[in-house]
XYZ file of C-alpha atoms in Angstrom:
683
model
C 88.128 317.983 184.868
C 87.809 320.457 182.008
C 90.138 323.430 181.729
C 88.833 326.412 179.737
C 91.383 328.648 178.031
C 91.185 331.598 175.634
C 92.056 329.565 172.529
C 93.135 330.718 169.093
C 91.044 332.296 166.298
C 92.540 330.028 163.632
C 92.079 327.525 162.179
C 88.295 327.491 162.112
C 86.529 324.372 163.307
C 87.399 322.017 166.145
C 91.089 321.137 166.017
C 92.693 318.540 168.258
C 95.922 319.699 169.902
C 98.362 317.802 172.141
C 96.497 318.597 175.350
C 93.075 319.765 174.223
C 90.759 320.933 171.455
C 90.641 324.437 169.991
C 87.216 325.634 168.827
C 86.767 328.608 166.488
C 83.733 329.842 164.573
C 82.713 333.009 162.683
C 79.807 335.061 164.132
C 80.000 338.678 162.990
C 76.767 339.983 164.454
C 76.434 337.699 167.484
C 76.162 339.197 170.961
C 76.435 335.894 172.842
C 77.926 332.516 171.935
C 77.829 329.278 173.938
C 79.883 326.169 173.209
C 77.819 323.106 174.131
C 79.630 319.835 174.887
C 78.136 316.393 175.358
C 78.460 312.644 175.174
C 77.639 311.274 171.697
C 76.107 308.163 173.265
C 73.503 310.069 175.314
C 70.611 312.336 174.426
C 71.287 315.258 176.750
C 74.215 317.650 176.917
C 76.538 317.870 179.864
C 78.352 321.193 179.666
C 77.718 324.678 178.296
C 80.485 327.244 178.180
C 79.589 330.862 177.470
C 82.317 332.637 175.562
C 83.485 336.011 176.810
C 83.204 338.562 173.943
C 86.258 340.381 175.287
C 88.465 337.352 175.945
C 87.191 334.779 173.435
C 86.686 336.971 170.392
C 89.178 338.191 167.797
C 87.516 340.166 165.039
C 84.511 338.070 164.007
C 86.099 334.838 165.254
C 84.811 333.407 168.516
C 87.234 330.885 169.977
C 88.027 328.815 173.038
C 90.325 325.981 173.995
C 89.136 323.124 176.202
C 91.598 320.757 177.831
C 90.631 317.467 179.457
C 87.959 316.375 176.992
C 87.349 312.645 176.507
C 88.269 310.939 173.258
C 84.597 310.652 172.302
C 82.424 313.749 172.590
C 80.061 315.855 170.514
C 79.543 319.594 170.404
C 77.449 322.399 169.014
C 76.849 326.118 169.462
C 74.060 328.330 170.679
C 74.126 331.909 169.423
C 72.152 335.062 170.207
C 72.122 338.436 168.522
C 69.958 341.208 167.043
C 66.355 340.445 166.148
C 65.749 343.015 163.406
C 65.134 342.263 159.710
C 67.434 339.717 158.128
C 68.722 338.123 161.326
C 67.578 334.651 162.443
C 69.315 334.268 165.798
C 67.706 331.674 168.080
C 69.618 330.916 171.292
C 67.523 327.775 171.818
C 68.755 326.198 168.566
C 71.795 323.928 168.730
C 73.957 324.715 165.686
C 76.332 322.501 163.741
C 79.854 323.804 163.264
C 80.106 324.786 159.552
C 83.618 323.308 159.506
C 82.647 320.015 161.150
C 84.142 316.989 159.403
C 81.792 314.547 161.094
C 78.181 314.786 162.262
C 76.354 312.567 164.706
C 74.108 310.117 162.929
C 70.343 310.205 163.376
C 70.260 306.398 163.226
C 69.690 304.160 160.257
C 68.988 305.614 156.819
C 65.487 307.082 156.724
C 65.027 307.263 160.495
C 63.917 310.637 161.808
C 65.661 311.418 165.094
C 63.997 313.612 167.732
C 67.435 314.868 168.755
C 69.454 317.566 166.960
C 72.424 316.528 164.846
C 75.672 317.341 166.595
C 79.207 318.004 165.415
C 81.908 315.438 166.105
C 85.655 315.916 166.243
C 87.499 313.801 163.710
C 91.265 314.007 163.759
C 92.000 310.664 162.086
C 92.094 311.965 158.521
C 94.966 314.327 159.306
C 97.232 311.283 159.474
C 95.961 309.691 156.256
C 97.858 309.903 152.971
C 95.581 309.208 149.990
C 96.960 307.324 147.015
C 97.944 309.266 143.926
C 95.055 309.549 141.485
C 95.183 308.514 137.814
C 95.245 312.146 136.569
C 93.416 311.097 133.403
C 93.724 313.690 130.614
C 90.437 315.390 129.809
C 90.472 314.076 126.252
C 90.593 310.504 127.572
C 87.924 311.020 130.225
C 84.585 309.158 130.198
C 82.375 310.141 133.135
C 79.811 307.830 134.752
C 77.245 309.497 137.033
C 75.838 307.449 139.918
C 74.171 307.591 143.329
C 76.113 305.842 146.108
C 73.076 304.366 147.856
C 71.009 303.685 144.764
C 73.834 301.886 142.982
C 73.955 298.885 145.328
C 70.988 299.036 147.718
C 68.808 296.741 145.586
C 69.242 293.068 146.580
C 70.110 292.280 142.971
C 73.447 294.062 143.460
C 74.749 291.048 145.358
C 77.168 293.106 147.460
C 77.947 292.472 151.107
C 77.454 296.111 152.137
C 74.576 297.507 150.079
C 74.026 301.243 149.836
C 77.453 302.235 151.158
C 80.861 303.444 150.041
C 82.115 299.918 150.683
C 79.296 298.505 148.584
C 80.239 300.784 145.690
C 83.823 299.537 145.981
C 82.489 296.004 145.488
C 81.286 297.082 142.013
C 84.695 298.406 141.039
C 85.571 295.563 138.681
C 82.288 295.977 136.844
C 83.028 299.678 136.337
C 86.580 298.958 135.242
C 85.373 296.400 132.700
C 82.746 298.837 131.419
C 85.607 301.128 130.466
C 84.671 304.412 132.110
C 87.489 306.532 133.562
C 85.690 308.550 136.258
C 82.676 308.230 138.528
C 80.695 311.353 139.381
C 78.899 310.810 142.681
C 75.659 312.550 143.568
C 76.049 314.420 146.889
C 77.953 312.454 149.516
C 78.293 315.211 152.106
C 75.943 315.186 155.049
C 72.236 315.802 154.448
C 68.976 314.860 156.151
C 67.052 312.451 153.946
C 63.968 312.834 156.159
C 63.472 316.516 155.276
C 61.117 315.624 152.396
C 57.562 316.786 153.109
C 55.839 314.751 150.404
C 53.891 311.505 150.499
C 53.381 309.165 147.566
C 49.641 309.545 146.836
C 49.567 306.182 145.100
C 50.873 304.167 148.051
C 50.744 306.449 151.084
C 54.503 305.985 151.505
C 56.425 308.798 153.201
C 58.997 309.988 150.703
C 62.662 310.700 151.408
C 65.181 313.137 149.988
C 67.011 310.422 148.073
C 69.304 312.530 145.899
C 70.673 314.628 148.783
C 70.855 318.084 147.206
C 70.178 319.682 150.606
C 73.482 319.877 152.440
C 73.753 320.435 156.193
C 77.532 319.865 156.555
C 79.809 320.430 153.571
C 82.940 318.762 154.955
C 81.415 315.627 156.460
C 80.751 312.434 154.481
C 77.177 311.150 154.688
C 77.252 308.939 157.798
C 74.632 306.459 156.604
C 76.656 305.837 153.435
C 79.184 304.079 155.671
C 78.855 300.570 157.076
C 79.449 302.092 160.519
C 78.333 305.662 161.138
C 80.637 306.823 163.927
C 82.900 309.857 163.945
C 85.805 308.141 162.171
C 84.312 305.404 160.020
C 82.578 307.482 157.287
C 85.793 309.319 156.431
C 87.868 306.151 156.593
C 85.447 304.200 154.405
C 85.110 307.038 151.908
C 88.885 307.470 151.694
C 89.394 303.735 151.246
C 86.832 303.747 148.445
C 88.657 306.556 146.634
C 91.962 304.712 147.038
C 90.441 301.542 145.589
C 89.144 303.419 142.577
C 92.534 305.026 142.035
C 94.225 301.643 142.135
C 92.048 300.608 139.170
C 92.693 303.822 137.258
C 89.301 305.437 137.899
C 88.928 309.006 139.122
C 86.313 310.160 141.645
C 84.363 313.410 141.196
C 81.891 314.812 143.734
C 78.666 316.659 143.013
C 78.872 319.756 145.221
C 75.861 321.916 146.145
C 77.237 325.373 146.941
C 74.195 327.221 145.588
C 71.888 326.663 148.597
C 71.644 324.794 151.896
C 69.104 322.565 153.634
C 67.867 325.521 155.696
C 65.449 326.387 152.873
C 63.261 329.518 153.055
C 61.462 331.392 155.831
C 59.852 328.273 157.266
C 62.880 326.018 156.902
C 64.869 324.377 159.696
C 67.907 325.926 161.339
C 70.914 323.633 161.179
C 73.840 326.028 161.152
C 74.363 328.992 158.859
C 71.267 331.098 159.482
C 71.757 330.680 163.214
C 75.334 331.947 163.068
C 74.818 334.904 160.714
C 71.911 334.851 158.266
C 72.780 338.005 156.222
C 76.393 336.906 155.921
C 75.666 333.432 154.535
C 72.579 334.115 152.374
C 71.553 336.505 149.602
C 68.775 338.721 151.008
C 66.766 341.648 149.715
C 66.567 344.997 151.497
C 63.760 343.728 153.707
C 65.824 340.737 154.810
C 63.905 338.208 152.685
C 65.649 335.342 150.918
C 66.358 335.749 147.211
C 65.738 332.363 145.673
C 67.823 331.667 142.544
C 67.904 327.943 143.268
C 64.291 326.860 143.587
C 65.132 325.592 147.074
C 64.184 328.567 149.247
C 67.554 330.271 149.686
C 70.721 331.184 147.795
C 74.164 330.939 149.372
C 75.968 334.288 149.501
C 79.054 332.890 147.812
C 80.411 336.343 146.901
C 81.031 337.209 150.554
C 84.743 336.727 151.412
C 83.931 334.731 154.574
C 81.646 332.376 152.650
C 84.172 332.172 149.843
C 86.899 331.098 152.261
C 84.542 328.516 153.739
C 83.739 326.993 150.336
C 87.428 326.815 149.413
C 88.199 325.084 152.707
C 85.533 322.462 151.992
C 86.916 321.696 148.536
C 90.468 321.536 149.837
C 89.328 319.160 152.557
C 88.002 316.598 150.038
C 91.115 316.852 147.867
C 93.817 316.897 150.537
C 92.377 314.279 152.851
C 90.637 311.857 150.494
C 92.312 312.467 147.131
C 89.130 313.487 145.270
C 89.919 314.209 141.611
C 87.234 316.682 140.612
C 83.975 318.450 141.338
C 80.708 319.043 139.540
C 79.035 322.215 140.828
C 75.245 322.077 141.003
C 73.527 325.225 139.630
C 76.987 326.740 139.363
C 75.747 330.038 137.937
C 74.680 331.036 141.468
C 78.405 331.260 142.271
C 78.560 334.191 139.863
C 75.930 336.340 141.620
C 76.836 339.099 144.062
C 75.248 339.814 147.454
C 72.278 341.481 145.731
C 71.812 338.625 143.281
C 73.220 340.545 140.324
C 75.316 338.648 137.760
C 79.021 339.497 137.852
C 81.283 339.525 134.818
C 84.335 338.372 136.756
C 83.088 336.487 139.841
C 85.710 336.300 142.614
C 84.498 332.958 143.980
C 84.783 331.211 140.628
C 88.203 332.783 140.097
C 89.359 331.651 143.545
C 88.283 328.078 142.826
C 89.932 328.221 139.398
C 93.250 329.509 140.671
C 93.516 327.859 144.070
C 96.931 326.245 144.297
C 95.745 323.028 145.970
C 92.812 322.566 143.585
C 94.752 323.372 140.450
C 95.018 319.757 139.312
C 91.364 318.898 139.907
C 88.670 318.745 137.225
C 86.054 321.494 137.547
C 82.646 320.975 135.925
C 79.815 323.499 136.006
C 76.113 322.999 135.683
C 76.062 326.420 133.995
C 72.591 327.692 134.839
C 70.379 328.446 137.831
C 66.688 328.610 138.692
C 66.673 332.397 138.343
C 66.854 332.246 134.545
C 70.624 332.538 134.136
C 71.862 330.185 131.371
C 75.630 330.190 130.764
C 76.339 327.151 128.576
C 79.451 328.235 126.695
C 79.749 331.518 128.619
C 80.361 330.282 132.155
C 83.207 332.328 133.674
C 86.402 330.788 134.960
C 88.430 330.526 131.777
C 90.267 327.416 130.754
C 89.846 325.530 134.025
C 86.140 324.746 133.688
C 84.074 322.374 131.585
C 80.300 322.690 131.241
C 77.393 320.319 131.286
C 76.384 321.060 127.706
C 72.596 321.221 127.788
C 72.561 322.301 124.147
C 74.257 319.038 123.194
C 71.655 316.987 125.079
C 68.728 318.802 123.504
C 70.000 318.917 119.917
C 70.962 315.237 119.820
C 67.657 314.197 121.375
C 65.688 316.324 118.905
C 67.579 315.007 115.888
C 67.077 311.360 116.786
C 63.405 311.757 117.590
C 63.014 312.843 113.989
C 62.739 316.629 114.036
C 63.730 318.008 110.611
C 66.262 320.762 109.993
C 68.680 319.860 112.788
C 71.610 318.482 110.783
C 73.566 321.736 111.067
C 73.098 321.861 114.840
C 73.953 318.163 115.090
C 77.154 318.669 113.100
C 78.179 321.432 115.494
C 77.550 319.233 118.541
C 79.463 316.317 117.002
C 82.447 318.620 116.535
C 82.581 319.730 120.165
C 80.255 322.774 120.015
C 82.676 325.309 118.629
C 79.818 327.809 118.469
C 79.716 327.729 122.283
C 83.381 327.206 123.158
C 85.133 329.222 120.472
C 88.609 330.178 121.624
C 88.616 327.421 124.215
C 88.243 323.896 122.861
C 86.002 320.820 122.714
C 87.114 319.575 126.130
C 85.095 322.351 127.750
C 81.952 320.518 126.659
C 80.663 317.685 128.851
C 78.321 315.886 126.462
C 75.428 313.874 127.810
C 72.160 312.358 126.659
C 70.744 311.756 130.126
C 71.663 312.452 133.740
C 70.119 311.983 137.179
C 67.852 314.966 136.508
C 65.463 313.812 133.767
C 64.595 310.693 131.813
C 66.911 307.719 131.760
C 67.964 306.545 128.294
C 65.342 303.785 128.388
C 62.589 306.240 129.306
C 63.744 308.755 126.713
C 62.774 306.294 123.979
C 59.703 304.936 125.821
C 57.731 307.970 127.011
C 56.416 311.136 125.395
C 55.462 312.631 128.752
C 56.765 312.593 132.321
C 54.945 310.436 134.872
C 55.838 311.899 138.260
C 52.574 311.254 140.099
C 54.387 309.228 142.769
C 56.358 312.340 143.809
C 53.283 313.815 145.462
C 53.228 317.109 143.561
C 50.433 316.360 141.109
C 52.892 315.696 138.273
C 53.809 319.393 138.254
C 57.467 318.801 139.129
C 60.139 317.894 136.599
C 60.755 319.384 133.188
C 58.207 319.178 130.383
C 60.899 319.846 127.753
C 62.229 316.298 127.446
C 62.505 316.010 123.632
C 61.645 312.353 123.983
C 59.723 309.962 121.731
C 57.985 306.780 122.845
C 58.349 305.072 119.446
C 54.614 304.396 119.191
C 53.364 303.464 122.664
C 53.528 305.218 126.022
C 55.548 303.151 128.480
C 55.636 299.350 128.699
C 54.575 297.417 125.603
C 54.868 293.923 124.203
C 54.813 295.077 120.578
C 57.990 293.591 119.034
C 58.258 296.309 116.382
C 58.136 299.095 118.972
C 60.620 297.299 121.222
C 63.026 296.833 118.305
C 62.735 300.516 117.375
C 63.382 301.579 120.965
C 66.496 299.419 121.074
C 67.690 300.963 117.814
C 67.078 304.467 119.126
C 68.986 303.684 122.319
C 71.940 302.445 120.258
C 71.767 305.581 118.100
C 71.888 307.908 121.079
C 74.671 306.038 122.887
C 76.795 305.702 119.750
C 76.365 309.396 118.953
C 77.510 310.340 122.446
C 80.641 308.213 122.245
C 81.822 309.450 118.836
C 81.276 313.148 119.611
C 84.175 315.458 120.354
C 84.189 316.582 123.981
C 83.904 314.706 127.259
C 81.119 312.082 127.329
C 79.084 311.459 130.465
C 76.926 308.335 130.866
C 74.162 308.037 133.451
C 74.700 304.961 135.604
C 72.313 302.223 134.505
C 71.891 303.533 130.960
C 74.365 300.890 129.821
C 71.700 298.262 130.508
C 68.599 300.427 130.018
C 67.442 301.042 133.571
C 63.952 302.553 133.743
C 62.283 304.903 136.214
C 58.836 304.228 134.789
C 58.701 307.637 133.147
C 59.583 309.585 136.314
C 61.936 312.379 135.261
C 62.473 313.863 138.721
C 63.047 310.911 141.048
C 64.728 312.961 143.785
C 62.389 311.563 146.453
C 62.117 307.955 145.286
C 64.195 305.739 147.582
C 62.798 302.545 146.089
C 63.176 300.474 142.908
C 62.268 303.563 140.827
C 65.751 304.920 141.574
C 67.681 301.806 142.508
C 69.903 299.953 140.072
C 68.294 296.693 138.981
C 71.320 294.494 138.372
C 69.271 291.750 136.734
C 69.220 294.046 133.699
C 72.909 293.304 133.185
C 71.730 289.860 132.100
C 68.376 290.593 130.466
C 69.866 293.537 128.542
C 73.274 291.964 128.018
C 73.205 292.682 124.288
C 72.886 296.412 124.875
C 75.491 296.294 127.651
C 77.846 294.614 125.196
C 77.171 297.355 122.644
C 77.984 300.101 125.163
C 81.197 298.391 126.269
C 82.269 298.033 122.647
C 81.477 301.677 121.870
C 83.466 302.846 124.903
C 86.399 300.678 123.820
C 86.174 302.076 120.282
C 86.364 305.626 121.582
C 89.291 304.849 123.867
C 91.214 303.115 121.078
C 90.931 305.910 118.507
C 92.106 309.478 119.120
C 90.074 310.794 116.155
C 87.117 310.740 118.573
C 89.089 312.404 121.387
C 90.506 315.594 119.921
C 92.133 318.203 122.119
C 91.390 320.973 119.634
C 88.569 321.892 117.311
C 88.655 320.748 113.712
C 90.458 323.180 111.412
C 87.636 324.591 109.337
C 89.814 326.867 107.245
C 89.404 326.525 103.496
C 93.173 326.131 103.238
C 93.162 323.029 105.445
C 94.248 320.223 103.146
C 93.426 317.489 103.490
C 90.349 318.355 105.596
C 90.254 316.860 109.084
C 86.529 316.186 108.724
C 84.571 315.866 105.471
C 80.806 316.327 105.441
C 78.604 314.134 103.281
C 74.963 313.449 102.690
C 73.276 310.597 100.932
C 75.696 311.464 98.143
C 79.398 312.075 98.835
C 80.403 315.680 99.545
C 76.762 316.797 99.393
C 75.659 317.351 102.983
C 72.076 318.463 103.445
C 71.705 321.274 105.972
C 68.276 322.343 104.736
C 65.195 322.918 106.949
C 63.847 319.498 105.969
C 67.047 317.471 106.412
C 67.014 314.401 108.671
C 70.218 312.636 107.572
C 73.902 313.443 107.803
C 77.226 311.726 107.130
C 80.851 312.595 107.716
C 84.353 311.128 107.466
C 87.269 311.628 109.840
C 90.822 311.611 108.534
C 92.891 309.415 110.849
C 96.100 311.098 109.712
C 94.927 314.377 111.243
C 93.833 313.456 114.752
C 95.755 316.323 116.468
C 98.306 313.908 117.962
C 101.766 314.609 116.523
C 103.215 311.469 114.976
C 100.009 309.427 115.438
C 98.139 307.986 112.468
C 94.723 306.620 113.332
C 92.184 304.824 111.170
C 89.708 306.806 109.087
C 86.050 306.636 110.090
C 82.824 307.189 108.172
C 79.533 307.756 109.996
C 76.094 307.949 108.370
C 73.037 308.914 110.432
C 69.453 308.529 109.256
C 66.844 309.950 111.650
C 64.061 309.883 109.058
C 61.263 307.357 108.887
C 62.478 306.026 105.514
C 65.404 303.792 104.574
C 68.114 305.723 102.737
C 70.849 304.473 100.398
C 74.086 306.281 101.239
C 76.712 306.294 98.489
C 79.961 305.488 100.294
C 82.838 307.899 99.558
C 86.492 306.964 99.426
C 88.218 307.104 102.773
C 90.328 310.259 103.290
C 93.552 308.235 103.197
C 92.454 305.921 100.391
C 92.221 302.803 102.571
C 89.428 300.238 102.212
C 86.334 300.442 104.436
C 84.955 297.820 106.817
C 81.709 298.012 108.773
C 81.978 298.318 112.546
C 78.523 299.483 113.652
C 75.046 299.195 112.218
C 72.447 299.990 114.866
C 69.684 298.408 112.743
C 71.246 294.961 113.065
C 70.632 292.628 116.000
C 73.418 291.755 118.425
C 76.187 290.760 117.918
C 76.126 292.176 114.368
C 75.269 295.664 115.640
C 78.959 295.979 116.583
C 81.780 293.914 115.128
C 85.471 294.353 115.790
C 87.284 296.779 113.532
C 89.042 294.097 111.487
C 86.194 291.577 111.451
C 83.425 293.501 109.724
C 82.174 293.188 106.181
C 84.183 295.130 103.614
C 82.236 297.995 102.064
C 83.198 299.084 98.557
C 83.763 302.706 97.663
C 80.791 304.254 95.813
C 78.590 301.317 96.698
C 75.121 302.061 98.098
C 74.757 301.154 101.762
C 71.152 301.053 102.900
C 70.899 302.812 106.248
C 67.615 301.698 107.751
C 65.167 304.306 109.018
C 66.288 305.707 112.368
C 69.693 304.060 112.472
C 73.356 304.837 111.979
C 76.396 303.071 110.626
C 80.102 303.432 111.380
C 82.759 302.272 108.945
C 86.489 302.199 109.586
C 89.437 302.013 107.259
C 91.643 298.954 107.231
C 95.212 299.270 108.454
């Protein structure tokens, strides 16, 4: 027997109490609200309770308490209201609770259910205490971006629970041995993978929304990423995964999509927000039409205080209940637009996230642009709390190594942490990357001149055309040994450059053993081997995997590559912290035709008080000709030994710091066309 009581307006969501459940939801413009209760094991609903606007409403909060509910039940809302411009009320639509921490599963991954998704009550996480995270300093951080399903779903992964949080945990030792310090997970909150409207024209296969950048519930882990997809298991499995990573010293960051929702544009589905209060949750024009700064049909109205509070609650939920260590915000510049879409100088939502007391120890990373033309690399608001995905770094390094002349000055700036972009802040505000989920993999960057996205079903119109790639002489697969050797050299060049640059490096999962997507640079809808990790590459590309592991270890062992501050460029700085060279010592070439650059780092000045590191010398030759670099004396006068030469085959491409060949001062070292060398001083 159910007992219906007035309930309380706070907290929002469905909260279990000693003798019942309190339900509360925000509906500012609603005229009627029904709470719909049902059995999660059956298709139909059993009970509808219409809320009394006089008794069950406080301000904009509609609330009710129900006693006598079973342990297992599901719920949703139906809402009615005005029908004039901007409103999307539909009393026939069953709405998810925005604050739901669990959502009924549509079945197995990829199955389209005829029944609406329903909210589930999940009280178990309130009793869970996550383990303390590693709290890795930013200067020591190495990020590894991956997709939970794609990482282990291929049979080659060899895990017992492929495509799940548990399956990812089974790869923990591999990640620990690789040397990375944090994983950045593509969206793991609830989305509907079947919302993709495209078909692969080459195979007739119905495509799925594999990446998941179309959220329907921001506080609920993706049910089909769990071995069991009930109301409790996804949270428990996700939390256990985070704990396991913390035990091995690896942080967990989540990719959060607060810029738009899965409800899309005018013709999109209604899951939740537009049915509760469309003009409150979305940025609209004066005619009530969606303003689209995301390329996905709608833009979340993050400047509204109600929406702002909702977003903060979601972030707090992941941190407090699962111990998440950081967030990467997709198209984060949308968070800086007001309710009319105008760009704000001091956005309240970004400030709230920056200064929130519970989130203050988490890492915050912005993708500092949006689809409306706003590009804020180096100017993203939020002050000292935020780091950026540095798109300028990606583009300049790619362009240099594909052989464009006149980029040595830009390259030097990127190597030093992009002080032109982050002046007054520091190099740790720059997240450096060569590749990420969105674009070419490292293998494809050196194997394709053009994108090949025909399988996405959009006539190859999707995905960026500005890839700054070079196929090294043949488009795609080839058996030419010279081209294959050049591609391997270019891959080493790019990876080595990333791992000796000041700032925070981010590696795309699979790049360490040259995973390919066959030239597809927008594989968001490819739930197949195009996007899946092929673990056989760990064996067939073991030489490159070894090189990456060694480069990561080199970075972690030497603080000269992990500065907290920019180099002191003042003329009075003696001795200099970094010395620029060219083919000849102290003669760097920053001319419009330059394609080579060298520099030396003084290990005595690594911005760690009392720490003396080794000196390092790096020479980069992106030209098509071999160059003889005259080797300068090390800044501290110690002898040089070779560590890296990307033109040499494995294992000579990387030798341990004390095992390499000694290189005499003022000798000529031939740096092969399109290669780099790294020398280190002896202790």
